[in-house]
Coordinates of C-alpha atoms in Angstrom, one line a residue:
M29 CA -45.5 -2.4 -50.2
F30 CA -45.6 0.3 -47.5
R31 CA -45.6 -2.4 -44.7
K32 CA -42.7 -4.2 -46.2
E33 CA -40.6 -1.0 -46.5
R34 CA -41.6 0.0 -43.0
R35 CA -40.7 -3.4 -41.7
S36 CA -37.4 -3.3 -43.6
L37 CA -36.7 0.2 -42.3
L38 CA -37.3 -0.9 -38.7
F39 CA -35.1 -3.9 -38.9
G40 CA -32.5 -1.9 -40.7
N41 CA -32.4 0.7 -37.8
R42 CA -32.2 -2.1 -35.3
K43 CA -29.3 -3.7 -37.2
T44 CA -27.5 -0.3 -37.4
S45 CA -28.1 0.2 -33.7
I46 CA -26.7 -3.2 -32.7
G47 CA -23.7 -2.6 -35.0
A48 CA -23.0 0.9 -33.4
R49 CA -23.3 -0.6 -30.0
Q50 CA -20.9 -3.4 -30.8
S51 CA -18.5 -0.8 -32.3
N52 CA -18.6 1.1 -29.0
L53 CA -17.9 -2.0 -27.0
N54 CA -15.0 -2.8 -29.3
L55 CA -13.7 0.7 -28.8
M56 CA -13.9 0.3 -25.0
E57 CA -12.0 -2.9 -25.2
E58 CA -9.3 -1.2 -27.2
I59 CA -8.5 1.4 -24.6
E60 CA -4.9 0.7 -23.4
K61 CA -4.1 0.6 -19.7
K62 CA -0.8 0.9 -17.9
E63 CA -0.1 -1.1 -14.8
F64 CA 1.7 0.2 -11.7
L65 CA 2.7 -0.9 -8.2
Y66 CA 0.6 0.8 -5.6
V67 CA 1.3 1.1 -1.8
W68 CA -1.2 2.7 0.5
I69 CA 0.1 3.5 4.0
D70 CA -1.3 5.5 6.9
I71 CA -0.3 6.4 10.4
L72 CA -2.0 4.4 13.1
G73 CA -3.4 6.4 16.0
F74 CA -3.3 9.7 14.1
K75 CA -7.1 10.2 13.9
N76 CA -7.6 9.4 17.6
E77 CA -5.0 12.0 18.5
L78 CA -7.0 14.6 16.5
L79 CA -10.0 14.0 18.6
K80 CA -8.2 15.5 21.7
E81 CA -8.6 19.0 20.1
D82 CA -5.4 20.1 21.8
E83 CA -3.3 22.9 20.2
G84 CA -0.1 21.2 21.1
V85 CA -1.2 17.9 19.6
Y86 CA -2.4 19.6 16.4
N87 CA 1.0 21.2 16.0
R88 CA 2.9 18.0 16.6
L89 CA 0.6 16.1 14.2
F90 CA 1.1 18.7 11.6
E91 CA 4.9 18.2 11.8
I92 CA 4.5 14.4 11.7
K93 CA 2.3 14.6 8.6
N94 CA 4.8 16.8 6.8
N95 CA 7.6 14.5 7.8
F96 CA 5.6 11.5 6.7
K97 CA 5.5 12.6 3.1
E98 CA 9.0 13.9 3.0
H99 CA 10.3 10.7 4.7
F100 CA 8.8 8.4 2.0
S101 CA 9.6 10.6 -1.0
E102 CA 11.9 8.1 -2.7
P103 CA 13.7 8.9 -6.0
T104 CA 12.3 6.0 -8.0
L105 CA 8.6 6.9 -7.3
K106 CA 6.4 7.7 -10.2
A107 CA 4.0 9.6 -7.8
I108 CA 3.4 10.3 -4.1
V109 CA 0.1 11.8 -3.0
S110 CA -0.9 12.8 0.5
I111 CA -4.5 12.0 1.6
S112 CA -5.4 12.9 5.2
D113 CA -3.2 10.7 7.4
G114 CA -2.2 8.4 4.5
L115 CA 0.1 8.3 1.5
V116 CA -0.3 6.8 -2.0
L117 CA 3.0 5.6 -3.3
V118 CA 3.3 4.5 -7.0
W119 CA 6.1 2.8 -8.8
S120 CA 6.6 1.5 -12.3
I121 CA 6.3 -2.3 -12.5
D122 CA 9.5 -2.2 -14.5
N123 CA 11.5 -1.5 -11.3
D124 CA 13.2 -4.1 -9.2
L125 CA 10.5 -5.1 -6.8
K126 CA 12.8 -6.6 -4.2
E127 CA 14.8 -3.3 -4.1
I128 CA 11.5 -1.3 -3.7
F129 CA 10.4 -3.5 -0.7
Q130 CA 13.9 -3.3 0.8
Q131 CA 13.9 0.5 0.6
L132 CA 10.3 0.6 2.1
A133 CA 11.4 -1.6 5.0
K134 CA 14.3 0.9 5.9
L135 CA 12.0 3.9 5.6
Q136 CA 9.3 2.2 7.7
L137 CA 11.7 1.4 10.5
N138 CA 13.2 4.8 10.5
F139 CA 9.9 6.6 10.5
I140 CA 8.7 4.5 13.6
L141 CA 11.9 5.3 15.6
E142 CA 12.0 9.0 14.6
N143 CA 8.3 9.7 15.2
N144 CA 7.1 7.1 17.7
Y145 CA 4.2 6.2 15.5
V146 CA 3.6 2.9 13.6
I147 CA 2.2 2.6 10.1
R148 CA 0.1 0.1 8.3
G149 CA -0.2 -0.4 4.6
A150 CA -1.1 -2.6 1.7
I151 CA 0.6 -3.4 -1.6
S152 CA -1.4 -3.9 -4.8
V153 CA -1.2 -3.7 -8.6
G154 CA -3.5 -1.4 -10.5
T155 CA -4.1 0.2 -13.9
I156 CA -4.6 3.7 -15.1
S157 CA -5.8 5.0 -18.4
E158 CA -3.1 5.1 -21.1
K159 CA -5.0 8.0 -22.7
L160 CA -4.9 10.0 -19.4
Y161 CA -1.3 9.1 -18.9
R162 CA -0.3 10.4 -22.3
Q163 CA -2.5 13.5 -21.9
Y164 CA -0.9 14.7 -18.7
V165 CA 2.6 13.5 -19.1
S166 CA 5.2 14.8 -21.5
K167 CA 6.8 12.4 -24.0
D168 CA 10.5 11.7 -23.9
S169 CA 11.6 11.6 -27.6
D170 CA 14.9 9.7 -26.8
N171 CA 13.5 6.5 -25.4
E172 CA 9.8 7.0 -26.2
K173 CA 8.8 6.5 -22.6
Y174 CA 6.6 8.7 -20.5
E175 CA 8.0 10.2 -17.2
I176 CA 6.0 11.8 -14.5
E177 CA 7.3 15.2 -13.3
K178 CA 8.6 14.9 -9.8
V179 CA 6.6 17.9 -8.5
E180 CA 3.2 18.1 -6.8
N181 CA 0.8 18.9 -9.6
K182 CA -2.2 17.5 -11.5
N183 CA 0.0 14.8 -13.1
N184 CA 0.0 13.0 -9.8
D185 CA -3.8 13.0 -9.7
I186 CA -4.1 10.6 -12.6
F187 CA -2.7 7.9 -10.4
L188 CA -5.7 8.3 -8.0
I189 CA -8.0 7.2 -10.8
S190 CA -7.0 3.5 -10.4
N191 CA -8.3 0.2 -9.2
G192 CA -4.8 -0.2 -7.6
L193 CA -5.5 2.5 -5.0
V194 CA -9.0 1.0 -4.3
K195 CA -7.5 -2.5 -3.8
A196 CA -4.7 -1.3 -1.6
Y197 CA -7.0 0.8 0.6
E198 CA -9.6 -2.0 0.9
M199 CA -6.9 -4.6 1.8
E200 CA -5.3 -2.3 4.4
S201 CA -8.6 -1.5 6.1
K202 CA -10.1 -5.0 6.0
E203 CA -7.4 -7.6 5.8
I204 CA -4.3 -6.2 7.6
K205 CA -4.8 -6.1 11.3
W206 CA -1.2 -5.5 12.5
P207 CA 1.1 -2.4 12.0
I208 CA 2.8 -3.8 8.9
I209 CA 2.9 -3.2 5.1
A210 CA 1.7 -6.4 3.4
T211 CA -0.1 -7.9 0.5
D212 CA -2.1 -11.0 -0.5
L213 CA -1.4 -14.0 -2.7
E214 CA -3.4 -12.6 -5.6
T215 CA -1.1 -9.6 -5.8
I216 CA 2.0 -11.8 -5.5
E217 CA 0.7 -14.0 -8.3
R218 CA 0.0 -10.9 -10.5
L219 CA 3.5 -9.6 -9.9
R220 CA 5.0 -13.0 -10.9
S221 CA 2.9 -13.0 -14.0
I222 CA 3.9 -9.5 -15.0
K223 CA 7.6 -10.3 -14.4
R224 CA 7.2 -13.6 -16.2
I225 CA 8.4 -15.6 -13.2
N226 CA 7.3 -19.2 -13.1
N227 CA 8.3 -19.9 -9.5
E228 CA 5.8 -20.4 -6.7
N229 CA 8.4 -19.7 -4.1
E230 CA 9.1 -16.2 -5.4
F231 CA 7.7 -13.7 -2.9
F232 CA 10.0 -10.7 -3.8
G233 CA 11.6 -10.7 -0.4
L234 CA 8.3 -10.5 1.5
Q235 CA 7.7 -12.6 4.6
K236 CA 4.7 -15.0 4.7
I237 CA 2.6 -14.7 7.8
N238 CA -0.9 -15.7 9.0
G239 CA -3.6 -13.2 8.1
N240 CA -7.3 -12.9 8.8
N241 CA -10.0 -15.3 7.5
K242 CA -7.5 -18.2 7.3
M243 CA -5.5 -16.5 4.5
Y244 CA -1.8 -15.7 4.3
L245 CA -0.3 -12.3 4.0
Y246 CA 3.1 -11.3 2.7
M247 CA 4.7 -8.5 4.7
I248 CA 7.7 -6.2 4.4
D249 CA 10.2 -7.4 7.0
F250 CA 11.3 -4.1 8.4
L251 CA 13.2 -5.6 11.4
E252 CA 15.6 -7.1 8.9
H253 CA 17.3 -3.6 8.9
L254 CA 17.4 -3.2 12.7
E255 CA 21.2 -3.5 12.9
D256 CA 22.4 -1.1 15.7
K257 CA 18.9 0.2 16.5
Q258 CA 17.9 -2.8 18.6
M259 CA 18.0 -0.9 22.0
E260 CA 16.1 2.0 20.4
Y261 CA 13.4 -0.3 19.1
E262 CA 13.1 -2.1 22.5
N263 CA 12.6 1.2 24.3
F264 CA 9.9 2.2 21.8
L265 CA 8.0 -1.1 22.3
L266 CA 8.3 -0.8 26.1
K267 CA 6.9 2.7 26.0
K268 CA 4.0 1.8 23.8
L269 CA 3.1 -1.4 25.7
N270 CA 3.1 0.5 29.0
E271 CA 1.1 3.4 27.6
N272 CA -1.7 1.1 26.2
Q273 CA -2.1 -1.5 28.8
N274 CA -5.7 -0.3 29.5
N275 CA -6.6 -0.2 25.8
R276 CA -6.6 -3.8 24.6
K277 CA -7.2 -3.0 20.9
I278 CA -4.1 -0.9 20.7
F279 CA -2.1 -3.0 23.1
E280 CA -2.6 -6.1 20.9
K281 CA -1.0 -4.3 18.0
Y282 CA 2.2 -3.5 19.9
Y283 CA 2.1 -7.0 21.5
W284 CA 2.1 -8.4 18.0
L285 CA 5.2 -6.3 17.2
L286 CA 6.8 -7.6 20.3
E287 CA 6.2 -11.2 19.2
Y288 CA 7.5 -10.3 15.7
Y289 CA 10.6 -8.9 17.4
K290 CA 11.1 -11.9 19.7
N291 CA 10.7 -14.4 16.8
R292 CA 13.4 -12.6 14.9
M293 CA 15.8 -11.9 17.8
G294 CA 15.2 -15.1 19.8
S295 CA 14.2 -15.7 23.4
N296 CA 17.0 -13.6 24.8
V297 CA 14.6 -10.6 24.7
F298 CA 12.1 -12.4 27.0
E299 CA 13.4 -11.0 30.3
K300 CA 13.1 -7.4 29.3
F301 CA 9.4 -7.9 28.4
R302 CA 8.5 -10.6 30.9
E303 CA 5.7 -8.6 32.5
F304 CA 3.7 -8.5 29.2
Y305 CA 3.8 -12.3 28.5
D306 CA 0.4 -13.5 29.6
G307 CA -0.3 -15.4 26.4
V308 CA 0.5 -15.4 22.7
L309 CA -1.6 -13.1 20.6
I310 CA -0.4 -14.1 17.2

């Protein structure tokens, strides 16, 4: 009798334990998530400049870093967070993606010409915890949506706890070699799915280019907004190509930008850059 009760008690505990564990798993699965569009961008060459340990350089970089965040502070953003020489930009997926990328293209070009630094970045989609979102964001009783306050406070920090930031950072550092803002096909397909677009030719205004490891990337075409700034951009390229002729790694990045520019503007720019054409690097 004792053995039977003891055996029943043991199996009963085991059953309860398994049930509790399953309940916890179900609870984890029920946690709601919110998806957002993430863009990670950083200033190329910023860290190398810091190694010079020059007071004048420090002051100039301090100004550029402040300009960087101010420059990309766009009204439709959910959050903008500065991390070292980079920025985390977050938008609601509900926004018009083409408009976001068009605005980013204009901001990218203007930053380059105003600061003489190029930027590189990646676009991804990521989730944050619905619970955290509700906890740190006030509820709008009129439309029952949650709006992030447009000030620098802890509300912005919840957007750093996201796989979207991780994916964007990893893509920028490992897959994107050139000074562009781009994404991969997986992200494009996720955006199509979210927007319920059944069209394999929908790239939200992004331009398809060859990437690393035999994969394609889809970049923001910032030269589309060059307009009357053509001479200014050419002078920028000439300056950077001349400055970096002895540093092949950096030179190749600006040479790629030259090829990108030539492909868009045509062969009429060849003469001005003839001295640099010793082979195609892209």
